[in-house]
Amino acid sequence: VNFGAFDRSTNCHQLIQLAAGNTNTLNLSVLGPNLLQAKAWIAYNSSGTFSNDATETLGYVVESAGPTTGRAAITFTVPNTATFRRTVRLRIAVDASTTYMLNGSYLQTVTPTAQLIYGQAEDYPVYITPPTVTWTGSAGTSSWSTAGNWSPAMVPPTDCDIVIPDASIDPV
C-alpha cells in the first residue's frame, strides 16, 4: 500500500496523512497468480464503522481477464466535509476477482464487512488535515457565508486554515 512517497510496505506504524480537498492515488500490490478485486473505504466521519455507500467508498478495481498484474490503483478526493484533525480509519479489502466461481457461484463484490474467501482486509490510521480556504471575493459581495467568495468554493469550517489576501472586497 502506498500513497505517492508514503510506502506502507516498509513501515506499518506510520500514520497516513491526507489533506481535505486533495486528490490521492492509493496503489496496491498483491502477490499471487489470481485475478483480483480491490476496494477501499474511509470512515470520514470518524465513527469507526464503514458503510458501502458512495460517501465512504474510495473506489473499486476488478481484474476480469488475465494475466493478473497484481496491482490496483484507486484514485479519490478527500471531501472538504471530512472530519479534520482526527485519526480516521482506512479499510482496504482484496480478494479473488468476481470472475472466479466457488461452489457454482461467482464470488461476490467485496464490502467493508465481507467475509473474504481468498483475500484479506486491512485497516490503516489516516489523519486528515483541513483544506486551506482562500478569500477571493469572486461572488462580488463581502459576505463571509457565501461559498462563491472562497477557493475552494465552500464556506470555511471553523477548524480550517484561512488565507485572506489584500483584496478589493474584504470579508465581513
Short mmCIF file of N, CA and C in Angstrom, two decimals:
data_model
loop_
_atom_site.label_atom_id
_atom_site.label_comp_id
_atom_site.label_asym_id
_atom_site.label_seq_id
_atom_site.Cartn_x
_atom_site.Cartn_y
_atom_site.Cartn_z
N VAL A 1 0.85 -1.18 0.00
CA VAL A 1 0.00 0.00 0.00
C VAL A 1 0.89 1.23 0.00
N ASN A 2 0.63 2.15 -0.93
CA ASN A 2 1.36 3.41 -0.88
C ASN A 2 0.53 4.53 -1.46
N PHE A 3 0.81 5.72 -0.95
CA PHE A 3 0.26 6.98 -1.44
C PHE A 3 1.47 7.82 -1.82
N GLY A 4 1.79 7.90 -3.09
CA GLY A 4 2.94 8.70 -3.50
C GLY A 4 4.21 8.23 -2.82
N ALA A 5 4.83 9.10 -2.02
CA ALA A 5 6.08 8.76 -1.36
C ALA A 5 5.86 7.90 -0.11
N PHE A 6 4.64 7.82 0.37
CA PHE A 6 4.35 7.03 1.56
C PHE A 6 4.22 5.56 1.16
N ASP A 7 5.08 4.71 1.71
CA ASP A 7 5.09 3.30 1.37
C ASP A 7 4.82 2.47 2.62
N ARG A 8 3.63 1.95 2.74
CA ARG A 8 3.22 1.18 3.92
C ARG A 8 3.88 -0.20 3.96
N SER A 9 4.44 -0.65 2.85
CA SER A 9 5.04 -1.98 2.85
C SER A 9 6.34 -2.02 3.64
N THR A 10 6.97 -0.88 3.88
CA THR A 10 8.22 -0.87 4.63
C THR A 10 8.07 -0.32 6.04
N ASN A 11 6.98 0.38 6.33
CA ASN A 11 6.77 0.95 7.66
C ASN A 11 5.29 0.90 8.00
N CYS A 12 4.90 -0.11 8.75
CA CYS A 12 3.48 -0.29 9.03
C CYS A 12 2.99 0.51 10.24
N HIS A 13 3.84 1.32 10.86
CA HIS A 13 3.43 2.09 12.03
C HIS A 13 3.23 3.56 11.73
N GLN A 14 3.53 3.97 10.53
CA GLN A 14 3.44 5.39 10.19
C GLN A 14 1.99 5.78 9.89
N LEU A 15 1.60 6.94 10.39
CA LEU A 15 0.26 7.47 10.15
C LEU A 15 0.19 8.03 8.74
N ILE A 16 -0.86 7.70 8.01
CA ILE A 16 -1.07 8.25 6.67
C ILE A 16 -1.72 9.61 6.85
N GLN A 17 -1.17 10.64 6.23
CA GLN A 17 -1.73 11.98 6.34
C GLN A 17 -2.26 12.42 4.98
N LEU A 18 -3.53 12.81 4.95
CA LEU A 18 -4.18 13.27 3.73
C LEU A 18 -4.81 14.63 3.99
N ALA A 19 -4.84 15.47 2.97
CA ALA A 19 -5.45 16.81 3.10
C ALA A 19 -6.81 16.81 2.44
N ALA A 20 -7.79 17.39 3.13
CA ALA A 20 -9.12 17.53 2.56
C ALA A 20 -9.04 18.34 1.29
N GLY A 21 -9.81 17.93 0.28
CA GLY A 21 -9.82 18.62 -0.99
C GLY A 21 -8.77 18.15 -1.97
N ASN A 22 -7.79 17.37 -1.50
CA ASN A 22 -6.72 16.89 -2.39
C ASN A 22 -7.09 15.54 -3.02
N THR A 23 -6.60 15.34 -4.22
CA THR A 23 -6.78 14.07 -4.91
C THR A 23 -5.57 13.19 -4.65
N ASN A 24 -5.82 11.93 -4.35
CA ASN A 24 -4.78 10.97 -3.99
C ASN A 24 -4.95 9.70 -4.80
N THR A 25 -3.86 8.97 -4.96
CA THR A 25 -3.93 7.65 -5.59
C THR A 25 -3.39 6.62 -4.62
N LEU A 26 -4.22 5.65 -4.32
CA LEU A 26 -3.86 4.53 -3.46
C LEU A 26 -3.37 3.42 -4.38
N ASN A 27 -2.12 3.02 -4.23
CA ASN A 27 -1.54 1.96 -5.06
C ASN A 27 -1.40 0.69 -4.24
N LEU A 28 -1.94 -0.40 -4.76
CA LEU A 28 -1.89 -1.68 -4.07
C LEU A 28 -1.07 -2.66 -4.88
N SER A 29 -0.25 -3.44 -4.21
CA SER A 29 0.49 -4.53 -4.85
C SER A 29 0.11 -5.81 -4.14
N VAL A 30 -0.28 -6.80 -4.91
CA VAL A 30 -0.76 -8.06 -4.34
C VAL A 30 0.05 -9.20 -4.93
N LEU A 31 0.55 -10.08 -4.08
CA LEU A 31 1.29 -11.24 -4.54
C LEU A 31 0.32 -12.37 -4.85
N GLY A 32 0.60 -13.12 -5.86
CA GLY A 32 -0.23 -14.28 -6.17
C GLY A 32 -0.65 -14.30 -7.62
N PRO A 33 -1.06 -15.48 -8.09
CA PRO A 33 -1.35 -15.66 -9.51
C PRO A 33 -2.79 -15.33 -9.91
N ASN A 34 -3.67 -15.06 -8.97
CA ASN A 34 -5.09 -14.90 -9.28
C ASN A 34 -5.45 -13.48 -9.70
N LEU A 35 -6.46 -13.38 -10.56
CA LEU A 35 -7.06 -12.08 -10.84
C LEU A 35 -7.65 -11.57 -9.54
N LEU A 36 -7.66 -10.25 -9.36
CA LEU A 36 -8.08 -9.72 -8.07
C LEU A 36 -9.19 -8.68 -8.19
N GLN A 37 -9.81 -8.43 -7.06
CA GLN A 37 -10.69 -7.29 -6.89
C GLN A 37 -10.23 -6.58 -5.62
N ALA A 38 -10.26 -5.26 -5.67
CA ALA A 38 -9.81 -4.47 -4.53
C ALA A 38 -10.78 -3.30 -4.34
N LYS A 39 -11.08 -3.01 -3.10
CA LYS A 39 -11.98 -1.90 -2.78
C LYS A 39 -11.47 -1.24 -1.51
N ALA A 40 -11.68 0.07 -1.40
CA ALA A 40 -11.19 0.80 -0.22
C ALA A 40 -12.25 1.77 0.27
N TRP A 41 -12.23 2.01 1.58
CA TRP A 41 -13.19 2.91 2.23
C TRP A 41 -12.45 3.74 3.27
N ILE A 42 -12.94 4.94 3.54
CA ILE A 42 -12.50 5.73 4.70
C ILE A 42 -13.75 6.15 5.46
N ALA A 43 -13.73 5.95 6.78
CA ALA A 43 -14.83 6.40 7.64
C ALA A 43 -14.57 7.88 7.94
N TYR A 44 -14.91 8.75 6.98
CA TYR A 44 -14.61 10.17 7.07
C TYR A 44 -15.22 10.85 8.29
N ASN A 45 -16.31 10.33 8.82
CA ASN A 45 -16.97 10.96 9.96
C ASN A 45 -16.39 10.53 11.29
N SER A 46 -15.33 9.77 11.27
CA SER A 46 -14.62 9.24 12.44
C SER A 46 -15.49 8.36 13.33
N SER A 47 -16.52 7.73 12.75
CA SER A 47 -17.39 6.84 13.52
C SER A 47 -16.71 5.51 13.84
N GLY A 48 -15.70 5.15 13.04
CA GLY A 48 -15.04 3.87 13.25
C GLY A 48 -15.74 2.72 12.55
N THR A 49 -16.90 2.98 11.95
CA THR A 49 -17.60 1.95 11.20
C THR A 49 -17.66 2.38 9.73
N PHE A 50 -17.82 1.40 8.87
CA PHE A 50 -17.81 1.67 7.44
C PHE A 50 -19.17 1.37 6.84
N SER A 51 -19.55 2.17 5.86
CA SER A 51 -20.73 1.85 5.07
C SER A 51 -20.23 1.59 3.65
N ASN A 52 -21.06 0.97 2.85
CA ASN A 52 -20.67 0.65 1.48
C ASN A 52 -21.24 1.67 0.51
N ASP A 53 -21.55 2.87 1.01
CA ASP A 53 -22.14 3.88 0.13
C ASP A 53 -21.06 4.76 -0.48
N ALA A 54 -21.49 5.63 -1.38
CA ALA A 54 -20.56 6.46 -2.14
C ALA A 54 -19.79 7.46 -1.28
N THR A 55 -20.32 7.83 -0.11
CA THR A 55 -19.63 8.83 0.71
C THR A 55 -18.36 8.29 1.35
N GLU A 56 -18.27 6.99 1.54
CA GLU A 56 -17.08 6.40 2.17
C GLU A 56 -16.28 5.50 1.23
N THR A 57 -16.85 5.10 0.12
CA THR A 57 -16.15 4.24 -0.82
C THR A 57 -15.17 5.06 -1.64
N LEU A 58 -13.91 4.70 -1.59
CA LEU A 58 -12.88 5.42 -2.34
C LEU A 58 -12.84 4.95 -3.79
N GLY A 59 -13.03 3.68 -4.01
CA GLY A 59 -13.00 3.16 -5.36
C GLY A 59 -12.96 1.65 -5.36
N TYR A 60 -13.13 1.10 -6.56
CA TYR A 60 -13.20 -0.35 -6.73
C TYR A 60 -12.50 -0.71 -8.03
N VAL A 61 -11.66 -1.72 -7.97
CA VAL A 61 -10.94 -2.21 -9.14
C VAL A 61 -11.16 -3.71 -9.21
N VAL A 62 -11.49 -4.21 -10.39
CA VAL A 62 -11.62 -5.66 -10.57
C VAL A 62 -10.93 -6.05 -11.87
N GLU A 63 -10.11 -7.08 -11.77
CA GLU A 63 -9.48 -7.65 -12.96
C GLU A 63 -10.40 -8.75 -13.48
N SER A 64 -10.74 -8.69 -14.77
CA SER A 64 -11.65 -9.68 -15.31
C SER A 64 -11.01 -10.55 -16.38
N ALA A 65 -9.81 -10.21 -16.79
CA ALA A 65 -9.11 -11.02 -17.78
C ALA A 65 -7.62 -11.05 -17.46
N GLY A 66 -6.99 -12.17 -17.72
CA GLY A 66 -5.60 -12.34 -17.34
C GLY A 66 -4.64 -11.87 -18.40
N PRO A 67 -3.37 -11.91 -18.15
CA PRO A 67 -2.80 -12.34 -16.87
C PRO A 67 -2.92 -11.24 -15.82
N THR A 68 -2.88 -11.63 -14.57
CA THR A 68 -3.01 -10.66 -13.48
C THR A 68 -1.77 -9.77 -13.41
N THR A 69 -2.00 -8.53 -13.05
CA THR A 69 -0.87 -7.60 -12.85
C THR A 69 -0.44 -7.59 -11.40
N GLY A 70 -1.34 -8.00 -10.50
CA GLY A 70 -1.02 -7.94 -9.08
C GLY A 70 -1.02 -6.52 -8.55
N ARG A 71 -1.52 -5.58 -9.35
CA ARG A 71 -1.53 -4.17 -8.95
C ARG A 71 -2.90 -3.56 -9.19
N ALA A 72 -3.26 -2.66 -8.30
CA ALA A 72 -4.50 -1.92 -8.44
C ALA A 72 -4.27 -0.49 -7.99
N ALA A 73 -4.86 0.46 -8.67
CA ALA A 73 -4.74 1.88 -8.30
C ALA A 73 -6.15 2.44 -8.13
N ILE A 74 -6.37 3.10 -7.02
CA ILE A 74 -7.67 3.72 -6.72
C ILE A 74 -7.41 5.20 -6.49
N THR A 75 -7.99 6.05 -7.32
CA THR A 75 -7.83 7.50 -7.19
C THR A 75 -9.09 8.08 -6.56
N PHE A 76 -8.91 8.96 -5.57
CA PHE A 76 -10.04 9.54 -4.85
C PHE A 76 -9.67 10.94 -4.34
N THR A 77 -10.69 11.71 -4.04
CA THR A 77 -10.50 13.04 -3.45
C THR A 77 -11.10 13.04 -2.05
N VAL A 78 -10.35 13.50 -1.07
CA VAL A 78 -10.85 13.61 0.30
C VAL A 78 -11.86 14.76 0.32
N PRO A 79 -13.10 14.51 0.74
CA PRO A 79 -14.09 15.59 0.72
C PRO A 79 -13.78 16.68 1.74
N ASN A 80 -14.16 17.90 1.41
CA ASN A 80 -13.97 19.01 2.34
C ASN A 80 -14.87 18.90 3.57
N THR A 81 -15.79 17.95 3.55
CA THR A 81 -16.70 17.74 4.69
C THR A 81 -16.17 16.69 5.66
N ALA A 82 -15.00 16.13 5.38
CA ALA A 82 -14.43 15.10 6.27
C ALA A 82 -14.13 15.68 7.64
N THR A 83 -14.06 14.80 8.64
CA THR A 83 -13.67 15.22 9.98
C THR A 83 -12.18 15.53 9.96
N PHE A 84 -11.82 16.76 10.38
CA PHE A 84 -10.42 17.20 10.34
C PHE A 84 -9.76 17.01 11.69
N ARG A 85 -8.43 16.94 11.63
CA ARG A 85 -7.58 16.88 12.82
C ARG A 85 -7.95 15.75 13.77
N ARG A 86 -8.33 14.63 13.19
CA ARG A 86 -8.62 13.42 13.94
C ARG A 86 -8.13 12.24 13.13
N THR A 87 -7.86 11.16 13.80
CA THR A 87 -7.48 9.95 13.10
C THR A 87 -8.75 9.19 12.73
N VAL A 88 -8.87 8.84 11.47
CA VAL A 88 -9.98 8.04 10.98
C VAL A 88 -9.41 6.74 10.41
N ARG A 89 -10.28 5.83 10.01
CA ARG A 89 -9.80 4.53 9.54
C ARG A 89 -9.97 4.38 8.03
N LEU A 90 -8.94 3.82 7.42
CA LEU A 90 -8.95 3.41 6.02
C LEU A 90 -9.01 1.89 6.03
N ARG A 91 -9.94 1.32 5.29
CA ARG A 91 -10.01 -0.15 5.15
C ARG A 91 -9.79 -0.50 3.69
N ILE A 92 -8.93 -1.47 3.45
CA ILE A 92 -8.67 -1.97 2.12
C ILE A 92 -8.97 -3.47 2.14
N ALA A 93 -9.79 -3.91 1.19
CA ALA A 93 -10.11 -5.33 1.07
C ALA A 93 -9.70 -5.80 -0.32
N VAL A 94 -9.00 -6.92 -0.36
CA VAL A 94 -8.58 -7.52 -1.62
C VAL A 94 -8.98 -8.99 -1.58
N ASP A 95 -9.58 -9.45 -2.67
CA ASP A 95 -9.98 -10.85 -2.77
C ASP A 95 -9.80 -11.28 -4.22
N ALA A 96 -10.05 -12.55 -4.48
CA ALA A 96 -10.01 -13.03 -5.86
C ALA A 96 -11.12 -12.32 -6.64
N SER A 97 -10.92 -12.17 -7.92
CA SER A 97 -11.85 -11.46 -8.79
C SER A 97 -13.25 -12.09 -8.79
N THR A 98 -14.22 -11.27 -9.12
CA THR A 98 -15.60 -11.76 -9.22
C THR A 98 -15.79 -12.68 -10.42
N THR A 99 -14.74 -12.89 -11.22
CA THR A 99 -14.84 -13.82 -12.36
C THR A 99 -14.62 -15.26 -11.92
N TYR A 100 -14.21 -15.50 -10.66
CA TYR A 100 -13.98 -16.84 -10.16
C TYR A 100 -15.27 -17.40 -9.56
N MET A 101 -15.38 -18.72 -9.66
CA MET A 101 -16.55 -19.39 -9.10
C MET A 101 -16.14 -20.20 -7.87
N LEU A 102 -17.05 -20.27 -6.92
CA LEU A 102 -16.89 -21.09 -5.73
C LEU A 102 -18.21 -21.79 -5.50
N ASN A 103 -18.21 -23.11 -5.48
CA ASN A 103 -19.44 -23.89 -5.29
C ASN A 103 -20.53 -23.49 -6.28
N GLY A 104 -20.14 -23.25 -7.54
CA GLY A 104 -21.12 -22.95 -8.59
C GLY A 104 -21.58 -21.51 -8.67
N SER A 105 -21.07 -20.65 -7.81
CA SER A 105 -21.47 -19.23 -7.84
C SER A 105 -20.24 -18.35 -7.97
N TYR A 106 -20.42 -17.24 -8.68
CA TYR A 106 -19.32 -16.28 -8.79
C TYR A 106 -19.10 -15.61 -7.44
N LEU A 107 -17.84 -15.27 -7.16
CA LEU A 107 -17.54 -14.57 -5.92
C LEU A 107 -18.26 -13.22 -5.90
N GLN A 108 -18.66 -12.79 -4.73
CA GLN A 108 -19.35 -11.52 -4.57
C GLN A 108 -18.37 -10.36 -4.55
N THR A 109 -18.86 -9.17 -4.88
CA THR A 109 -18.06 -7.95 -4.76
C THR A 109 -17.77 -7.72 -3.28
N VAL A 110 -16.54 -7.33 -2.97
CA VAL A 110 -16.17 -7.11 -1.58
C VAL A 110 -16.94 -5.93 -0.99
N THR A 111 -17.23 -6.02 0.28
CA THR A 111 -17.87 -4.95 1.05
C THR A 111 -17.01 -4.72 2.29
N PRO A 112 -17.27 -3.64 3.05
CA PRO A 112 -16.40 -3.36 4.21
C PRO A 112 -16.42 -4.45 5.27
N THR A 113 -17.51 -5.22 5.32
CA THR A 113 -17.63 -6.25 6.37
C THR A 113 -17.72 -7.66 5.79
N ALA A 114 -17.38 -7.83 4.53
CA ALA A 114 -17.49 -9.13 3.88
C ALA A 114 -16.52 -10.14 4.47
N GLN A 115 -16.96 -11.38 4.47
CA GLN A 115 -16.05 -12.47 4.80
C GLN A 115 -15.38 -12.85 3.49
N LEU A 116 -14.11 -12.54 3.39
CA LEU A 116 -13.39 -12.74 2.14
C LEU A 116 -13.01 -14.21 2.00
N ILE A 117 -13.05 -14.70 0.77
CA ILE A 117 -12.79 -16.11 0.51
C ILE A 117 -11.29 -16.39 0.37
N TYR A 118 -10.61 -15.62 -0.49
CA TYR A 118 -9.20 -15.87 -0.78
C TYR A 118 -8.31 -14.69 -0.43
N GLY A 119 -8.86 -13.62 0.09
CA GLY A 119 -8.08 -12.42 0.32
C GLY A 119 -8.06 -12.01 1.78
N GLN A 120 -7.87 -10.71 1.98
CA GLN A 120 -7.84 -10.18 3.33
C GLN A 120 -8.22 -8.71 3.32
N ALA A 121 -8.55 -8.21 4.49
CA ALA A 121 -8.83 -6.78 4.68
C ALA A 121 -7.86 -6.25 5.71
N GLU A 122 -7.43 -5.01 5.51
CA GLU A 122 -6.52 -4.36 6.45
C GLU A 122 -7.02 -2.96 6.74
N ASP A 123 -6.84 -2.53 7.98
CA ASP A 123 -7.20 -1.17 8.38
C ASP A 123 -5.93 -0.37 8.65
N TYR A 124 -5.97 0.91 8.28
CA TYR A 124 -4.84 1.81 8.46
C TYR A 124 -5.32 3.11 9.09
N PRO A 125 -4.51 3.71 9.97
CA PRO A 125 -4.88 5.01 10.52
C PRO A 125 -4.58 6.13 9.52
N VAL A 126 -5.52 7.05 9.38
CA VAL A 126 -5.37 8.19 8.47
C VAL A 126 -5.69 9.46 9.24
N TYR A 127 -4.83 10.44 9.13
CA TYR A 127 -5.06 11.75 9.74
C TYR A 127 -5.39 12.72 8.62
N ILE A 128 -6.55 13.36 8.73
CA ILE A 128 -6.99 14.27 7.67
C ILE A 128 -6.80 15.71 8.12
N THR A 129 -6.03 16.44 7.34
CA THR A 129 -5.81 17.85 7.63
C THR A 129 -6.86 18.67 6.89
N PRO A 130 -7.24 19.82 7.46
CA PRO A 130 -8.27 20.63 6.81
C PRO A 130 -7.75 21.30 5.55
N PRO A 131 -8.68 21.70 4.69
CA PRO A 131 -8.24 22.41 3.49
C PRO A 131 -7.81 23.83 3.85
N THR A 132 -7.01 24.42 3.02
CA THR A 132 -6.73 25.84 3.14
C THR A 132 -7.74 26.55 2.25
N VAL A 133 -8.51 27.44 2.84
CA VAL A 133 -9.56 28.16 2.12
C VAL A 133 -9.11 29.61 1.96
N THR A 134 -9.12 30.09 0.73
CA THR A 134 -8.62 31.44 0.42
C THR A 134 -9.77 32.34 -0.01
N TRP A 135 -9.82 33.53 0.60
CA TRP A 135 -10.82 34.54 0.24
C TRP A 135 -10.49 35.07 -1.15
N THR A 136 -11.52 35.09 -2.03
CA THR A 136 -11.34 35.65 -3.38
C THR A 136 -12.28 36.83 -3.62
N GLY A 137 -13.42 36.83 -2.92
CA GLY A 137 -14.42 37.87 -3.16
C GLY A 137 -15.07 37.73 -4.53
N SER A 138 -14.92 36.58 -5.17
CA SER A 138 -15.40 36.36 -6.54
C SER A 138 -16.91 36.48 -6.69
N ALA A 139 -17.65 36.31 -5.62
CA ALA A 139 -19.12 36.42 -5.72
C ALA A 139 -19.56 37.88 -5.77
N GLY A 140 -18.61 38.80 -5.55
CA GLY A 140 -18.93 40.22 -5.64
C GLY A 140 -19.58 40.80 -4.40
N THR A 141 -19.59 40.02 -3.32
CA THR A 141 -20.14 40.51 -2.06
C THR A 141 -19.06 40.40 -0.99
N SER A 142 -19.32 40.98 0.16
CA SER A 142 -18.37 40.86 1.27
C SER A 142 -18.83 39.80 2.27
N SER A 143 -19.80 38.99 1.87
CA SER A 143 -20.39 38.01 2.79
C SER A 143 -19.46 36.82 3.03
N TRP A 144 -19.08 36.65 4.29
CA TRP A 144 -18.25 35.52 4.71
C TRP A 144 -18.95 34.20 4.38
N SER A 145 -20.27 34.15 4.48
CA SER A 145 -21.01 32.90 4.34
C SER A 145 -21.43 32.59 2.90
N THR A 146 -20.86 33.27 1.91
CA THR A 146 -21.13 32.96 0.51
C THR A 146 -19.98 32.11 -0.03
N ALA A 147 -20.30 30.86 -0.38
CA ALA A 147 -19.27 29.91 -0.83
C ALA A 147 -18.51 30.43 -2.05
N GLY A 148 -19.17 31.17 -2.92
CA GLY A 148 -18.53 31.67 -4.13
C GLY A 148 -17.44 32.70 -3.88
N ASN A 149 -17.34 33.18 -2.65
CA ASN A 149 -16.28 34.13 -2.29
C ASN A 149 -14.99 33.44 -1.87
N TRP A 150 -14.98 32.12 -1.89
CA TRP A 150 -13.84 31.37 -1.38
C TRP A 150 -13.32 30.38 -2.42
N SER A 151 -12.06 30.02 -2.31
CA SER A 151 -11.47 28.97 -3.13
C SER A 151 -10.80 27.97 -2.19
N PRO A 152 -11.22 26.69 -2.19
CA PRO A 152 -12.31 26.15 -2.98
C PRO A 152 -13.65 26.74 -2.57
N ALA A 153 -14.65 26.59 -3.42
CA ALA A 153 -15.97 27.21 -3.21
C ALA A 153 -16.70 26.53 -2.06
N MET A 154 -16.40 26.98 -0.86
CA MET A 154 -17.04 26.46 0.35
C MET A 154 -16.94 27.51 1.44
N VAL A 155 -17.93 27.55 2.30
CA VAL A 155 -17.84 28.43 3.46
C VAL A 155 -16.86 27.76 4.43
N PRO A 156 -15.83 28.49 4.86
CA PRO A 156 -14.81 27.84 5.70
C PRO A 156 -15.38 27.30 7.00
N PRO A 157 -15.12 26.02 7.28
CA PRO A 157 -15.50 25.49 8.59
C PRO A 157 -14.61 26.11 9.66
N THR A 158 -15.01 26.00 10.89
CA THR A 158 -14.29 26.67 11.98
C THR A 158 -12.88 26.12 12.18
N ASP A 159 -12.62 24.90 11.75
CA ASP A 159 -11.31 24.31 12.01
C ASP A 159 -10.42 24.20 10.79
N CYS A 160 -10.59 25.08 9.80
CA CYS A 160 -9.71 25.03 8.64
C CYS A 160 -8.79 26.23 8.62
N ASP A 161 -7.79 26.15 7.78
CA ASP A 161 -6.84 27.25 7.63
C ASP A 161 -7.40 28.23 6.60
N ILE A 162 -7.34 29.52 6.92
CA ILE A 162 -7.94 30.56 6.09
C ILE A 162 -6.86 31.56 5.68
N VAL A 163 -6.89 31.93 4.40
CA VAL A 163 -5.99 32.95 3.89
C VAL A 163 -6.85 34.09 3.36
N ILE A 164 -6.58 35.31 3.84
CA ILE A 164 -7.29 36.48 3.36
C ILE A 164 -6.24 37.45 2.83
N PRO A 165 -6.02 37.43 1.51
CA PRO A 165 -5.05 38.34 0.92
C PRO A 165 -5.64 39.74 0.79
N ASP A 166 -4.80 40.71 0.45
CA ASP A 166 -5.33 42.04 0.15
C ASP A 166 -6.27 41.91 -1.04
N ALA A 167 -7.49 42.42 -0.88
CA ALA A 167 -8.49 42.29 -1.94
C ALA A 167 -9.32 43.55 -1.98
N SER A 168 -9.96 43.78 -3.10
CA SER A 168 -10.81 44.97 -3.22
C SER A 168 -12.07 44.84 -2.40
N ILE A 169 -12.49 43.59 -2.13
CA ILE A 169 -13.65 43.35 -1.27
C ILE A 169 -13.19 42.52 -0.09
N ASP A 170 -13.27 43.08 1.10
CA ASP A 170 -12.87 42.34 2.30
C ASP A 170 -14.07 41.61 2.88
N PRO A 171 -13.83 40.46 3.50
CA PRO A 171 -14.94 39.68 4.06
C PRO A 171 -15.51 40.31 5.32
N VAL A 172 -16.80 40.12 5.48
CA VAL A 172 -17.49 40.59 6.68
C VAL A 172 -18.26 39.42 7.28
#
